[in-house]
JSON list of C-alpha atoms in Angstrom, two decimals:
[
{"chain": "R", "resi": 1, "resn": "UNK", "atom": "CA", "xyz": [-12.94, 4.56, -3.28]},
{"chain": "R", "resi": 2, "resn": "UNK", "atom": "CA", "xyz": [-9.89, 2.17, -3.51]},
{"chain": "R", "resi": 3, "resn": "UNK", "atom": "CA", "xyz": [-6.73, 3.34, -1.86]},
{"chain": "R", "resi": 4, "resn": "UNK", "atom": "CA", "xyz": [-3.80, 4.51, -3.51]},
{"chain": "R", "resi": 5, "resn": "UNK", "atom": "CA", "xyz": [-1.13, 2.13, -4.70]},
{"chain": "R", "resi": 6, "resn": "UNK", "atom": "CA", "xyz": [2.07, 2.62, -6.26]},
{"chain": "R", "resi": 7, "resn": "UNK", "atom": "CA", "xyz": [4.94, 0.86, -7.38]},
{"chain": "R", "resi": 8, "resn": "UNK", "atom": "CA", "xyz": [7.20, 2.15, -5.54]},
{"chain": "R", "resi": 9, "resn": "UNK", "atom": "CA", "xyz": [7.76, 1.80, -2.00]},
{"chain": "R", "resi": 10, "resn": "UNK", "atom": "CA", "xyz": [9.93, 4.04, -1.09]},
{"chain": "R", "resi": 11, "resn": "UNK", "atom": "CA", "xyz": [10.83, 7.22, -3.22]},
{"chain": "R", "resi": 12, "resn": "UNK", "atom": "CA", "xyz": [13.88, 9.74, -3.09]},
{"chain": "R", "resi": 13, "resn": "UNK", "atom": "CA", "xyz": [14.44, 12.23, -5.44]},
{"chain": "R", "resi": 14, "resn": "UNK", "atom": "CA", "xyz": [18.11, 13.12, -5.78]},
{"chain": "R", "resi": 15, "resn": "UNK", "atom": "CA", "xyz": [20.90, 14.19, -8.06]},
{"chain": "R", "resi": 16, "resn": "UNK", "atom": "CA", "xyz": [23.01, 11.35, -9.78]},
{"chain": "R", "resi": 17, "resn": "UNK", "atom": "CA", "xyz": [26.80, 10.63, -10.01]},
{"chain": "R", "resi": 18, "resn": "UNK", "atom": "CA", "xyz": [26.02, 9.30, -13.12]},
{"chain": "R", "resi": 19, "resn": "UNK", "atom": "CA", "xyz": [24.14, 12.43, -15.15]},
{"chain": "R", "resi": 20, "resn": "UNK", "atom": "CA", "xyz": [24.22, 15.65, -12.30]},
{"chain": "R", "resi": 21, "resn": "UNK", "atom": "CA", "xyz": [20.56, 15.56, -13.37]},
{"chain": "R", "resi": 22, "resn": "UNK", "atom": "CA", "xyz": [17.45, 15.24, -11.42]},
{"chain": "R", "resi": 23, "resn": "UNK", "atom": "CA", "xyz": [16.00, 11.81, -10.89]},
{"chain": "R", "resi": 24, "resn": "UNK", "atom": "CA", "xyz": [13.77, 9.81, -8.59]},
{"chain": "R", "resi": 25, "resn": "UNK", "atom": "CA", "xyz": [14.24, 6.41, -7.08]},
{"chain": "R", "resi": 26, "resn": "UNK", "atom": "CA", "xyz": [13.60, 3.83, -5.35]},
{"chain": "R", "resi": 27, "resn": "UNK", "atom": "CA", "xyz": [16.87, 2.71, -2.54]},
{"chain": "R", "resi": 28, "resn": "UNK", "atom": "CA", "xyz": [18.42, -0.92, -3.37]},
{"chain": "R", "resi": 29, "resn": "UNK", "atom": "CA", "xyz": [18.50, -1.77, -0.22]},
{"chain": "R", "resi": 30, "resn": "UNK", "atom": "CA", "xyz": [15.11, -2.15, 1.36]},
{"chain": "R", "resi": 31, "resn": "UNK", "atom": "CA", "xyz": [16.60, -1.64, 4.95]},
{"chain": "R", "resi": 32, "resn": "UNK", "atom": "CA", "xyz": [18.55, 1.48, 4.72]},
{"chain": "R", "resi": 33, "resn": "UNK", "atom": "CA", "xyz": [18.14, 4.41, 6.70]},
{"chain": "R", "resi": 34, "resn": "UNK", "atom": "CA", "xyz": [18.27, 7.00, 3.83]},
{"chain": "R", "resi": 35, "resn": "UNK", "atom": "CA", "xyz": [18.76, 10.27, 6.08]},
{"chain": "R", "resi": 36, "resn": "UNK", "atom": "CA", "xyz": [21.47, 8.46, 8.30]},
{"chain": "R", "resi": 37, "resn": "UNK", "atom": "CA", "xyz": [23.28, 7.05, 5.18]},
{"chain": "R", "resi": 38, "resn": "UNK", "atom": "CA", "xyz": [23.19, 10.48, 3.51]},
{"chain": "R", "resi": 39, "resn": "UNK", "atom": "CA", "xyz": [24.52, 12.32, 6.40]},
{"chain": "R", "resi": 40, "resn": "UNK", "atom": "CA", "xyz": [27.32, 9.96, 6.99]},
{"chain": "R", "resi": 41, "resn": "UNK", "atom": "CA", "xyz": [28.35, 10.41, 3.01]},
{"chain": "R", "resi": 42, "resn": "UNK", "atom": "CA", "xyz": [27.61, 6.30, 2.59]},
{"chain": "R", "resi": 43, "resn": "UNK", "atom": "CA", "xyz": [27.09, 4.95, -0.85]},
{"chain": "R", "resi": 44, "resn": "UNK", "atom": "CA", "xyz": [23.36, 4.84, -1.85]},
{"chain": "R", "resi": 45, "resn": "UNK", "atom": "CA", "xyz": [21.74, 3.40, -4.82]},
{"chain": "R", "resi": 46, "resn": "UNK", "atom": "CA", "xyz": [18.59, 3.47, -6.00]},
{"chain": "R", "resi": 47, "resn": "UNK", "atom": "CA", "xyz": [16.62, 1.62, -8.78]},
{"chain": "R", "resi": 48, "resn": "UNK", "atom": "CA", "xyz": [15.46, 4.86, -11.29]},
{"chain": "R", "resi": 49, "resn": "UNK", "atom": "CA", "xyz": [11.66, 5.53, -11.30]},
{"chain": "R", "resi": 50, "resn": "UNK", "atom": "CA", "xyz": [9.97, 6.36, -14.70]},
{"chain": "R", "resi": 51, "resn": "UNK", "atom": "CA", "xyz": [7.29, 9.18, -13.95]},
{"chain": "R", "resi": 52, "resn": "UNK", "atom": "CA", "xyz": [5.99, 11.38, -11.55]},
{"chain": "R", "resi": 53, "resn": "UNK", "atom": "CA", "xyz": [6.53, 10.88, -8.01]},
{"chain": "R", "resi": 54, "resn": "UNK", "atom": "CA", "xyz": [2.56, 12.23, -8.09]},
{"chain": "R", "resi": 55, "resn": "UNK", "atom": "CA", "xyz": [1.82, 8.77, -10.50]},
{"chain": "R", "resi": 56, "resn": "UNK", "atom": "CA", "xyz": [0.89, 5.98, -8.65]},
{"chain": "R", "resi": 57, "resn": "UNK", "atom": "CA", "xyz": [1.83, 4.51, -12.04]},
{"chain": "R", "resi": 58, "resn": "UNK", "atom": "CA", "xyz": [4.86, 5.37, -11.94]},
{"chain": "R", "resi": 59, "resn": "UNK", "atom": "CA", "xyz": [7.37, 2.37, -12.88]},
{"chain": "R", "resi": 60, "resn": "UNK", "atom": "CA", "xyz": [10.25, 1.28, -10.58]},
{"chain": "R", "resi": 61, "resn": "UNK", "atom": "CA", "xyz": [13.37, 0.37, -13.41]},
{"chain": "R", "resi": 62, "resn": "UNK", "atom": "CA", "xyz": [16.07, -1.80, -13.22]},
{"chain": "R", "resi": 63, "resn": "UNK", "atom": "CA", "xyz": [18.51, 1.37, -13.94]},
{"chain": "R", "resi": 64, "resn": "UNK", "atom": "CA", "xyz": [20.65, 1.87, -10.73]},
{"chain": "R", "resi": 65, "resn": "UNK", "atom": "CA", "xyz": [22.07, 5.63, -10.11]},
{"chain": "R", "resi": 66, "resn": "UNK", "atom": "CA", "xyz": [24.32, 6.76, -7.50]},
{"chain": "R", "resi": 67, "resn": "UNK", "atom": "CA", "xyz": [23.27, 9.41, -5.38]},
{"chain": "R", "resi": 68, "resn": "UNK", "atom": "CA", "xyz": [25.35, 12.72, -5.02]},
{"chain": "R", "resi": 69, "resn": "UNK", "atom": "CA", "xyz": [22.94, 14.28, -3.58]},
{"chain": "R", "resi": 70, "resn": "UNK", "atom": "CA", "xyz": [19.43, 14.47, -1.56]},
{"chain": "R", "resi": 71, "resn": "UNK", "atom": "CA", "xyz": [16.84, 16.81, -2.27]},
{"chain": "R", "resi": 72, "resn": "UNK", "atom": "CA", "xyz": [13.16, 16.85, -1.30]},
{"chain": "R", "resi": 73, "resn": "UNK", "atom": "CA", "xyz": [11.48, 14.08, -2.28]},
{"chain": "R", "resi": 74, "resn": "UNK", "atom": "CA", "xyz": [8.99, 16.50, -4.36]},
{"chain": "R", "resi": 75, "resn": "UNK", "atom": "CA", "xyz": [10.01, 19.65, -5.96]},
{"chain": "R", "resi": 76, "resn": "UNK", "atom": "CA", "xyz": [8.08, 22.77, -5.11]},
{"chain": "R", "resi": 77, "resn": "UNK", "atom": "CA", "xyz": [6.22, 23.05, -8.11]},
{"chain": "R", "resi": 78, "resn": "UNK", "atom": "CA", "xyz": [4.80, 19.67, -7.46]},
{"chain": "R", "resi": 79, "resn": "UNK", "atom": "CA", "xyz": [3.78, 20.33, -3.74]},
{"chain": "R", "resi": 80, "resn": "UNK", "atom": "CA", "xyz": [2.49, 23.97, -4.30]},
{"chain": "R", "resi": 81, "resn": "UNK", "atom": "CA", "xyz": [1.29, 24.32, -0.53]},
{"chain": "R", "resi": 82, "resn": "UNK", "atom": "CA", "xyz": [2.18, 22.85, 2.82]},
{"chain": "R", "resi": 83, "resn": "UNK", "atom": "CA", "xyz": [-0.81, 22.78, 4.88]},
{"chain": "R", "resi": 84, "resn": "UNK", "atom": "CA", "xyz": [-0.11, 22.71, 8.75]},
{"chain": "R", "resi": 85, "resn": "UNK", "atom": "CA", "xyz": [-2.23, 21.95, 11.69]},
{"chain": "R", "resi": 86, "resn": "UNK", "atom": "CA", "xyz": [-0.71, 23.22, 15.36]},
{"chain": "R", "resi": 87, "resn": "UNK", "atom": "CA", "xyz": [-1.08, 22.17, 18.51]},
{"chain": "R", "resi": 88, "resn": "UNK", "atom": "CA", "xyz": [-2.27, 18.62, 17.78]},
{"chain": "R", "resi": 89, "resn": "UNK", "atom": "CA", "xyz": [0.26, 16.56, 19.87]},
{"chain": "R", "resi": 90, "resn": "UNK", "atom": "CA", "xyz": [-1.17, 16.96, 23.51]},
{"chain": "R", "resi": 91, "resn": "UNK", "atom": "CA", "xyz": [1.99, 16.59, 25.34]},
{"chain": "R", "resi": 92, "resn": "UNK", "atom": "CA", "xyz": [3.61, 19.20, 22.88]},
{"chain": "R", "resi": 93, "resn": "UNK", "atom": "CA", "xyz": [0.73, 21.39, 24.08]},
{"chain": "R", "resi": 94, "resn": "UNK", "atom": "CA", "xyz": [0.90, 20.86, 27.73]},
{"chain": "R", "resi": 95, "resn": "UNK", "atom": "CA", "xyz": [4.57, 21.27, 27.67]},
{"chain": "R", "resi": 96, "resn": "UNK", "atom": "CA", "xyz": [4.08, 25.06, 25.95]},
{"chain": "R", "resi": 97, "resn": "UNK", "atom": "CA", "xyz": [1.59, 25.76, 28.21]},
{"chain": "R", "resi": 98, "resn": "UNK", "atom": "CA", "xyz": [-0.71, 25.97, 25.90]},
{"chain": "R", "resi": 99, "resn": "UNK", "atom": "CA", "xyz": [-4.74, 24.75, 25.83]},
{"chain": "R", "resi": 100, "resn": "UNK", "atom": "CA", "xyz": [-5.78, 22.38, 23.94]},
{"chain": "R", "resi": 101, "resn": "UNK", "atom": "CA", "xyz": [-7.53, 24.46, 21.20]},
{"chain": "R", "resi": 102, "resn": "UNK", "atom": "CA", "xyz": [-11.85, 24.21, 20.48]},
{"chain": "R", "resi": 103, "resn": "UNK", "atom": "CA", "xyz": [-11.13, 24.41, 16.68]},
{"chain": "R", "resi": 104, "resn": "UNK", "atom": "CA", "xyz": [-8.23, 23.25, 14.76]},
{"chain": "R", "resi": 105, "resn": "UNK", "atom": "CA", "xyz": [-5.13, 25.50, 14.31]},
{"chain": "R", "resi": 106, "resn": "UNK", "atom": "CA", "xyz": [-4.56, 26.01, 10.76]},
{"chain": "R", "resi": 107, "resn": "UNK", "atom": "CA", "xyz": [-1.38, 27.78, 9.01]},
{"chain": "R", "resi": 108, "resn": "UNK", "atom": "CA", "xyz": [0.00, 27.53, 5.71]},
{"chain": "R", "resi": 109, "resn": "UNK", "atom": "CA", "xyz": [3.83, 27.56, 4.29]},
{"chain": "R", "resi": 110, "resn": "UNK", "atom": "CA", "xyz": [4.70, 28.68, 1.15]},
{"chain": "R", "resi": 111, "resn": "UNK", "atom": "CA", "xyz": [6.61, 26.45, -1.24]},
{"chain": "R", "resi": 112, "resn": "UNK", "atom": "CA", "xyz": [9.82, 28.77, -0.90]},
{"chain": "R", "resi": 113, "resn": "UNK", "atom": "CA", "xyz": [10.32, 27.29, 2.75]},
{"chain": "R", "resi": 114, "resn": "UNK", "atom": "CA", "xyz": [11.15, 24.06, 1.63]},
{"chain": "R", "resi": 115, "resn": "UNK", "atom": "CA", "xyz": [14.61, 22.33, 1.32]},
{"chain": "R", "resi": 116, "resn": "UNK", "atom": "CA", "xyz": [16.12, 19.34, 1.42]},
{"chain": "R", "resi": 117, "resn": "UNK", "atom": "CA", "xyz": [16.86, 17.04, 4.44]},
{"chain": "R", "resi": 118, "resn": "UNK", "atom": "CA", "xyz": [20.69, 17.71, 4.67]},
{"chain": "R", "resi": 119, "resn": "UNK", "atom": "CA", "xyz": [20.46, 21.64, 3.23]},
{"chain": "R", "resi": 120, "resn": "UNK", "atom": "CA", "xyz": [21.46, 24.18, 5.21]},
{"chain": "R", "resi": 121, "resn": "UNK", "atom": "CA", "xyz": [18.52, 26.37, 7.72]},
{"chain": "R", "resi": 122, "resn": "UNK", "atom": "CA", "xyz": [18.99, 30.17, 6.26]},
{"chain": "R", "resi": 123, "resn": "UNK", "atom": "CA", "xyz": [18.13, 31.98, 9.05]},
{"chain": "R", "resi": 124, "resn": "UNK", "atom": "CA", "xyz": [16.89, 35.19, 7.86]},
{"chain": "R", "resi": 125, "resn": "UNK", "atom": "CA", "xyz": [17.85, 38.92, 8.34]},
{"chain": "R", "resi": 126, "resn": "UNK", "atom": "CA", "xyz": [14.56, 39.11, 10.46]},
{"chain": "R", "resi": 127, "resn": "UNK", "atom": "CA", "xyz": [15.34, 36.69, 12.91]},
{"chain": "R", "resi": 128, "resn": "UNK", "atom": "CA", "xyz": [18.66, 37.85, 13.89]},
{"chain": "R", "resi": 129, "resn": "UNK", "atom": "CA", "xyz": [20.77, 37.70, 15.83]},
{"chain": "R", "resi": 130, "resn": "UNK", "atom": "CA", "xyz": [19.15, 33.77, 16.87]},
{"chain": "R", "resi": 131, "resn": "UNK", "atom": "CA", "xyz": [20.19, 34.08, 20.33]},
{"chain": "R", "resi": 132, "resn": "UNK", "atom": "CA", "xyz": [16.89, 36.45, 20.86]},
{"chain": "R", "resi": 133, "resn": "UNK", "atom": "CA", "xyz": [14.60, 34.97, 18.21]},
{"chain": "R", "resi": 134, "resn": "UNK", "atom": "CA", "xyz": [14.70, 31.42, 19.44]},
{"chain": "R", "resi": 135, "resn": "UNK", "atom": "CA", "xyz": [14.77, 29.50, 16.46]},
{"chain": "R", "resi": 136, "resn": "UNK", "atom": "CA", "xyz": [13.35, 25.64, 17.44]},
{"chain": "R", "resi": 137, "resn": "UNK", "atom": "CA", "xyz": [12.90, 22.41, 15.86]},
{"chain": "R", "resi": 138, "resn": "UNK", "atom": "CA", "xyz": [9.55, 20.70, 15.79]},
{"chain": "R", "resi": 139, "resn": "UNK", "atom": "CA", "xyz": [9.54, 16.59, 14.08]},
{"chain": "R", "resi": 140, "resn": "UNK", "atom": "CA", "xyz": [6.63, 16.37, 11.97]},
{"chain": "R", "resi": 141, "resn": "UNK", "atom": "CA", "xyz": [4.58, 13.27, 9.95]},
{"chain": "R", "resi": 142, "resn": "UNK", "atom": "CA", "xyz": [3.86, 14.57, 6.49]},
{"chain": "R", "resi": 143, "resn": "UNK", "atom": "CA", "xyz": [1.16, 13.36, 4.33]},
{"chain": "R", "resi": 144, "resn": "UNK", "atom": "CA", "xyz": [1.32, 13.75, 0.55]},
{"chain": "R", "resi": 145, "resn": "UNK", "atom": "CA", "xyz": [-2.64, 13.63, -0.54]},
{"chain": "R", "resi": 146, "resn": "UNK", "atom": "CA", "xyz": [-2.20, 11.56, -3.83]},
{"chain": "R", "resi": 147, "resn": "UNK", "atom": "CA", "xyz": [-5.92, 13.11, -5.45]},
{"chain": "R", "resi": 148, "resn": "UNK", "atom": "CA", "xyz": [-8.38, 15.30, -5.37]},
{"chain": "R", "resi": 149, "resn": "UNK", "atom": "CA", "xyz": [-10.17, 15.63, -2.28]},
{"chain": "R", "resi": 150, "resn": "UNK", "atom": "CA", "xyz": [-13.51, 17.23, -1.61]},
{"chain": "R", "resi": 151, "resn": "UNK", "atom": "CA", "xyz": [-16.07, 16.77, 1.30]},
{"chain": "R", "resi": 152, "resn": "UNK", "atom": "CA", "xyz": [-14.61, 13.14, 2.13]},
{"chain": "R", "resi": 153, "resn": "UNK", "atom": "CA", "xyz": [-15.91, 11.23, 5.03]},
{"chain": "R", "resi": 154, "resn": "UNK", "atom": "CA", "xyz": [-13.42, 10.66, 8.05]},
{"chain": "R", "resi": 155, "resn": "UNK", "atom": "CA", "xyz": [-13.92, 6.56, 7.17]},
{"chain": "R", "resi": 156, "resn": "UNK", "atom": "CA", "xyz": [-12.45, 7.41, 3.27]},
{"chain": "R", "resi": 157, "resn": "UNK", "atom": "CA", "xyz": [-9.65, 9.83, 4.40]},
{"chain": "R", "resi": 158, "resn": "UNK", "atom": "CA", "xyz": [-7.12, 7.33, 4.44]},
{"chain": "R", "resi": 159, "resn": "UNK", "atom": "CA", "xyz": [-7.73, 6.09, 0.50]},
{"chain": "R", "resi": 160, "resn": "UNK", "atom": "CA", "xyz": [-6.45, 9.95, -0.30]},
{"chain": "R", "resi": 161, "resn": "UNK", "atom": "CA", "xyz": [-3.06, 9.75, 1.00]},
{"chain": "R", "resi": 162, "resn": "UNK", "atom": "CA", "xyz": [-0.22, 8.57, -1.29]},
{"chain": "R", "resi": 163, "resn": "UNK", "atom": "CA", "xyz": [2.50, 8.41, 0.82]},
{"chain": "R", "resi": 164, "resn": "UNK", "atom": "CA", "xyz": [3.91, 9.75, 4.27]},
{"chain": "R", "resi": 165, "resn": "UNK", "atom": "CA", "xyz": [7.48, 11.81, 4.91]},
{"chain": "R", "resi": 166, "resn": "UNK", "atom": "CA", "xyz": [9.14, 13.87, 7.67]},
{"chain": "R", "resi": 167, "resn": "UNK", "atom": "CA", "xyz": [9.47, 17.01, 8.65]},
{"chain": "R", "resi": 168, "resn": "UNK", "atom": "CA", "xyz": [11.34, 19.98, 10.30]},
{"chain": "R", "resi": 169, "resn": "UNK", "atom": "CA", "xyz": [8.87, 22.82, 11.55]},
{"chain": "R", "resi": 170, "resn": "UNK", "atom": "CA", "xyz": [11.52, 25.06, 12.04]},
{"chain": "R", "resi": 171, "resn": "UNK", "atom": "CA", "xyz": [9.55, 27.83, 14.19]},
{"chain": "R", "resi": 172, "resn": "UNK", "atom": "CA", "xyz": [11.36, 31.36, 15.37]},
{"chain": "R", "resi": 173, "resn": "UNK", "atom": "CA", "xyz": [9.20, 31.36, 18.71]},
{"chain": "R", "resi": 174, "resn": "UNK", "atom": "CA", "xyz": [9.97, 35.27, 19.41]},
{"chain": "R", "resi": 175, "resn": "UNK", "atom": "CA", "xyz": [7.85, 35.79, 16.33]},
{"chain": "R", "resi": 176, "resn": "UNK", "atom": "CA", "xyz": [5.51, 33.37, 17.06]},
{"chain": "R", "resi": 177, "resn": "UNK", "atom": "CA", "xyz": [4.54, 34.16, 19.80]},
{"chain": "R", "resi": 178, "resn": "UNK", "atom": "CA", "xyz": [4.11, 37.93, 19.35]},
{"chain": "R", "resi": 179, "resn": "UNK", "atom": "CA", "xyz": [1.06, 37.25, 17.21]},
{"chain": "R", "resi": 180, "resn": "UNK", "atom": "CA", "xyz": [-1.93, 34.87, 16.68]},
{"chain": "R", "resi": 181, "resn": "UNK", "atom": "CA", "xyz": [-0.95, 34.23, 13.22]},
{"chain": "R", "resi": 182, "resn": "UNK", "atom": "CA", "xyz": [1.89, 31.64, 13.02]},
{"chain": "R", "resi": 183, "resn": "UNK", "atom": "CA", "xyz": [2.68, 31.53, 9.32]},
{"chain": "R", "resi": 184, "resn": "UNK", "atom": "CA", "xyz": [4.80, 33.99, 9.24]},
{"chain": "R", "resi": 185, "resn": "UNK", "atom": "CA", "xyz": [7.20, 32.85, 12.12]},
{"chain": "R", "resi": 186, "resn": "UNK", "atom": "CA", "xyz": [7.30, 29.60, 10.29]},
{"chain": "R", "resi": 187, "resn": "UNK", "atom": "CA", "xyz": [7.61, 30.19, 7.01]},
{"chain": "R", "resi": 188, "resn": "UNK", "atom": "CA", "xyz": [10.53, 31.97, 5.72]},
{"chain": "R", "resi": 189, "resn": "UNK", "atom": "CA", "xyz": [12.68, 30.48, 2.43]},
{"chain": "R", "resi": 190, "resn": "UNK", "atom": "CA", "xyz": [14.88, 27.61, 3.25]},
{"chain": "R", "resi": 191, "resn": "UNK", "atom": "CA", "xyz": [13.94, 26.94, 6.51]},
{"chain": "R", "resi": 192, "resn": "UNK", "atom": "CA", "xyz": [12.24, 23.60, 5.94]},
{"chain": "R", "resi": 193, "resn": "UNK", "atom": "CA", "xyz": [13.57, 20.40, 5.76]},
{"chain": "R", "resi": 194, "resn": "UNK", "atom": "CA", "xyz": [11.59, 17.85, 4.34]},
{"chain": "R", "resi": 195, "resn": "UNK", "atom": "CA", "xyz": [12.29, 14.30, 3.63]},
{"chain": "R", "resi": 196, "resn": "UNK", "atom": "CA", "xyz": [14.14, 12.11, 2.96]},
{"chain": "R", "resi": 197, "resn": "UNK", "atom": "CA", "xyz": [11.77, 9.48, 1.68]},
{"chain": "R", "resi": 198, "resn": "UNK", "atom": "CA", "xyz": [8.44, 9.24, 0.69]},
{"chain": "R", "resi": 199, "resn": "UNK", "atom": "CA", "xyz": [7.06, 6.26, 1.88]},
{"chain": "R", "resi": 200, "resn": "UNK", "atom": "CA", "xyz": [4.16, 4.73, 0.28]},
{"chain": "R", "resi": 201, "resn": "UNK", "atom": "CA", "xyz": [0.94, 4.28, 2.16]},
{"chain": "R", "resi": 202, "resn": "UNK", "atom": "CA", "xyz": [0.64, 0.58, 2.33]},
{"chain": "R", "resi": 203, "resn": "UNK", "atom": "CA", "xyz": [3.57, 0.68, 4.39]},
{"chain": "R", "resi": 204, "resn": "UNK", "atom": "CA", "xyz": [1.48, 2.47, 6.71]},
{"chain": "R", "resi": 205, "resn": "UNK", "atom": "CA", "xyz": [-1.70, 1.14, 6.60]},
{"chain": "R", "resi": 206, "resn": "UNK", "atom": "CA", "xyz": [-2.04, 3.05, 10.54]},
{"chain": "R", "resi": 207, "resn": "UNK", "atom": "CA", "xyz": [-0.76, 6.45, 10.34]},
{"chain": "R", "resi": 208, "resn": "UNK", "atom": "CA", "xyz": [-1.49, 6.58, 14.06]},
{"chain": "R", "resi": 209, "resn": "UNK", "atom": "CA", "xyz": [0.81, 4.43, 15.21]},
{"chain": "R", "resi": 210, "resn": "UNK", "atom": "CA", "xyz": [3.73, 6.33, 14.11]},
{"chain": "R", "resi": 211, "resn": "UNK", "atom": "CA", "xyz": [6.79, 7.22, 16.20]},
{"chain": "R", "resi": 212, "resn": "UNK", "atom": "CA", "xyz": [8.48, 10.13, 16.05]},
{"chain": "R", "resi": 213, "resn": "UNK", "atom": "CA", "xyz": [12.10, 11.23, 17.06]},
{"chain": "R", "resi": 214, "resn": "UNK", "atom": "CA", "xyz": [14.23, 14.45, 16.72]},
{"chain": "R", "resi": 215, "resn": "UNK", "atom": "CA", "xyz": [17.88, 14.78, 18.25]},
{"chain": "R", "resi": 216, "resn": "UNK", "atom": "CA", "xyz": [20.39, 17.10, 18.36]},
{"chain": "R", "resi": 217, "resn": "UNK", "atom": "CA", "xyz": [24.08, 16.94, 18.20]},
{"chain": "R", "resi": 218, "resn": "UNK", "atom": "CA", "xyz": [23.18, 13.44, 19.52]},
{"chain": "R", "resi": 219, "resn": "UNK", "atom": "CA", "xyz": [21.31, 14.30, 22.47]},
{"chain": "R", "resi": 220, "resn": "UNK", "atom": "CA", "xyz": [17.05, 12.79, 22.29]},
{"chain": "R", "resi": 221, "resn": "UNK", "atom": "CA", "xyz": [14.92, 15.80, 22.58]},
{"chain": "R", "resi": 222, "resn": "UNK", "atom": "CA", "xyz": [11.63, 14.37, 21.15]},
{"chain": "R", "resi": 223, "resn": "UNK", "atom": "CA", "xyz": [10.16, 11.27, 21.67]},
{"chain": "R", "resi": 224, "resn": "UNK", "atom": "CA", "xyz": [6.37, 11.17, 20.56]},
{"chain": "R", "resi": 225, "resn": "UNK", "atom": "CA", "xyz": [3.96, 8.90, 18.63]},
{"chain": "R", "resi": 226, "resn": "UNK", "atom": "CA", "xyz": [1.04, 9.65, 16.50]},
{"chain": "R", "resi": 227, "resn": "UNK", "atom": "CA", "xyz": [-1.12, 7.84, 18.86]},
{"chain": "R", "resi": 228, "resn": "UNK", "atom": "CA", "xyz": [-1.05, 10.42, 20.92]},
{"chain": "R", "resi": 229, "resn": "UNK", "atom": "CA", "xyz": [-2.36, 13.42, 18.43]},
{"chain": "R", "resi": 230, "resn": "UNK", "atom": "CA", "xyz": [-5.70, 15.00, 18.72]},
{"chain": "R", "resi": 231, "resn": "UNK", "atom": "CA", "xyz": [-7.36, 16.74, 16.11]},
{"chain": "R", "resi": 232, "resn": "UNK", "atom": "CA", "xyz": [-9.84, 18.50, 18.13]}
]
C-alpha cells in the first residue's frame, strides 16, 4: 500500500481574526515555530485549507486568515480515542525505576482530556491540593493513523500514518502509582495538551529519529529522541 500524502504540510486548526470561526491551515511561513509564536502573541498567518484535516485531499487555498487563537489541531470528534503505550523510552524507565516491561503497556484517554497547546491544565477536585498528588509533565510524539488499519505487517506500518504532533502526558503520579491501571491518573478533562501542528508524514519519512524536548519556566527537563524507544 502507497503511503499517505497530503497537500498540506503542516496543519493548525485555529480560530480567525477574520470570522471567530473555526478553520484549518496551513502557516505562511514555512519556518515558524507555531507553539513559540503563539505563546509569545506574534502574528501568524496561515493559507486556509478546504476539507478535513482527516483528507489527504484536502486543498491548501490561497485565502490567508489571522490566527486569534490555537486549538488542537483535530477536534475531539475527529480523534475519538488517544491510544497510549507506557514505558517505551528506556531511559524514562530506568529513571522511574521501573523494568522494562515483557508486553507492551497499553492505556487509553478519552477525548474529554484533550485541549489545546496554550489552554489552561484543569486540575481536578480529585487531585487536590497538587502539592500531594504530584501532577508531572511527560513530552510525547503523536501519530495520527490516516486509515483503516487491520493486521498490518511491521514493514507497512509506516504507509498508515498521516501525520505526527506533540504531546503533554500530563500524569498525577500519586494516582498512578496507587494502581496498575494508569488511565485513570492520566486522563481527566482538560488535562491534555496536544499540538500545535500536525505535520505531515513525508516530513518524517523516520519517525525514529525524532527529538524530543520539554522545559519549564525555561529550565530543560527532557531531552530524549525516538531512537531510543523500545516497543518491547
Amino acid at each position: 500500500m502507497a503511503p499517505i500524502r497530503t497537500q498540506w504540510t503542516r496543519l493548525i486548526r485555529f480560530v480567525a481574526n477574520e470570522t471567530s470561526r473555526v478553520h484549518i491551515g496551513q502557516p505562511v511561513d514555512e519556518a515558524l515555530d507555531v507553539g513559540l509564536a503563539a505563546y509569545q502573541r506574534k502574528l501568524i498567518k496561515a493559507f486556509e485549507i478546504s476539507g478535513s484535516a482527516l483528507d489527504p485531499a484536502a486543498q491548501v487555498t490561497t485565502k490567508v486568515l489571522t490566527v486569534k487563537s490555537l486549538l488542537t489541531p483535530l477536534s475531539r470528534e475527529e480523534v475519538k480515542l488517544v491510544r497510549c503505550l507506557g514505558l517505551n523510552y528506556v531511559d524514562h524507565a530506568e529513571e522511574a525505576r521501573l523494568p522494562k516491561p515483557n508486553f507492551p503497556v497499553l492505556f487509553y484517554k478519552p477525548v474529554t482530556s484533550l485541549i489545546g497547546p496554550l489552554a489552561p491544565v484543569i486540575i481536578p477536585k480529585v487531585a487536590q491540593p497538587p502539592k500531594d498528588h504530584n501532577p508531572d509533565y511527560e513530552v510525547e510524539l503523536v501519530i495520527v493513523i490516516g486509515r483503516a488499519a487491520k493486521d498490518v505487517s511491521e514493514a507497512d506500518a509506516l504507509d498508515y500514518v498521516l501525520a505526527y504532533s506533540g504531546a503533554n502526558d500530563v500524569s498525577f503520579r500519586k494516582h498512578q502509582m496507587a494502581v496498575s491501571q494508569w488511565g485513570f491518573s492520566k486522563s481527566f478533562d482538560n488535562t491534555n495538551p496536544f499540538g500545535p501542528c500536525l505535520v505531515s508524514s513525508r516530513l518524517i519519512p523516520d519517525p525514529q529519529r525524532v527529538s524530543l524536548k520539554a522545559t519549564v519556566n525555561g529550565s530543560l527537563l527532557q531531552d530524549g529522541n525516538t531512537a531510543y524507544v523500545s516497543i518491547i
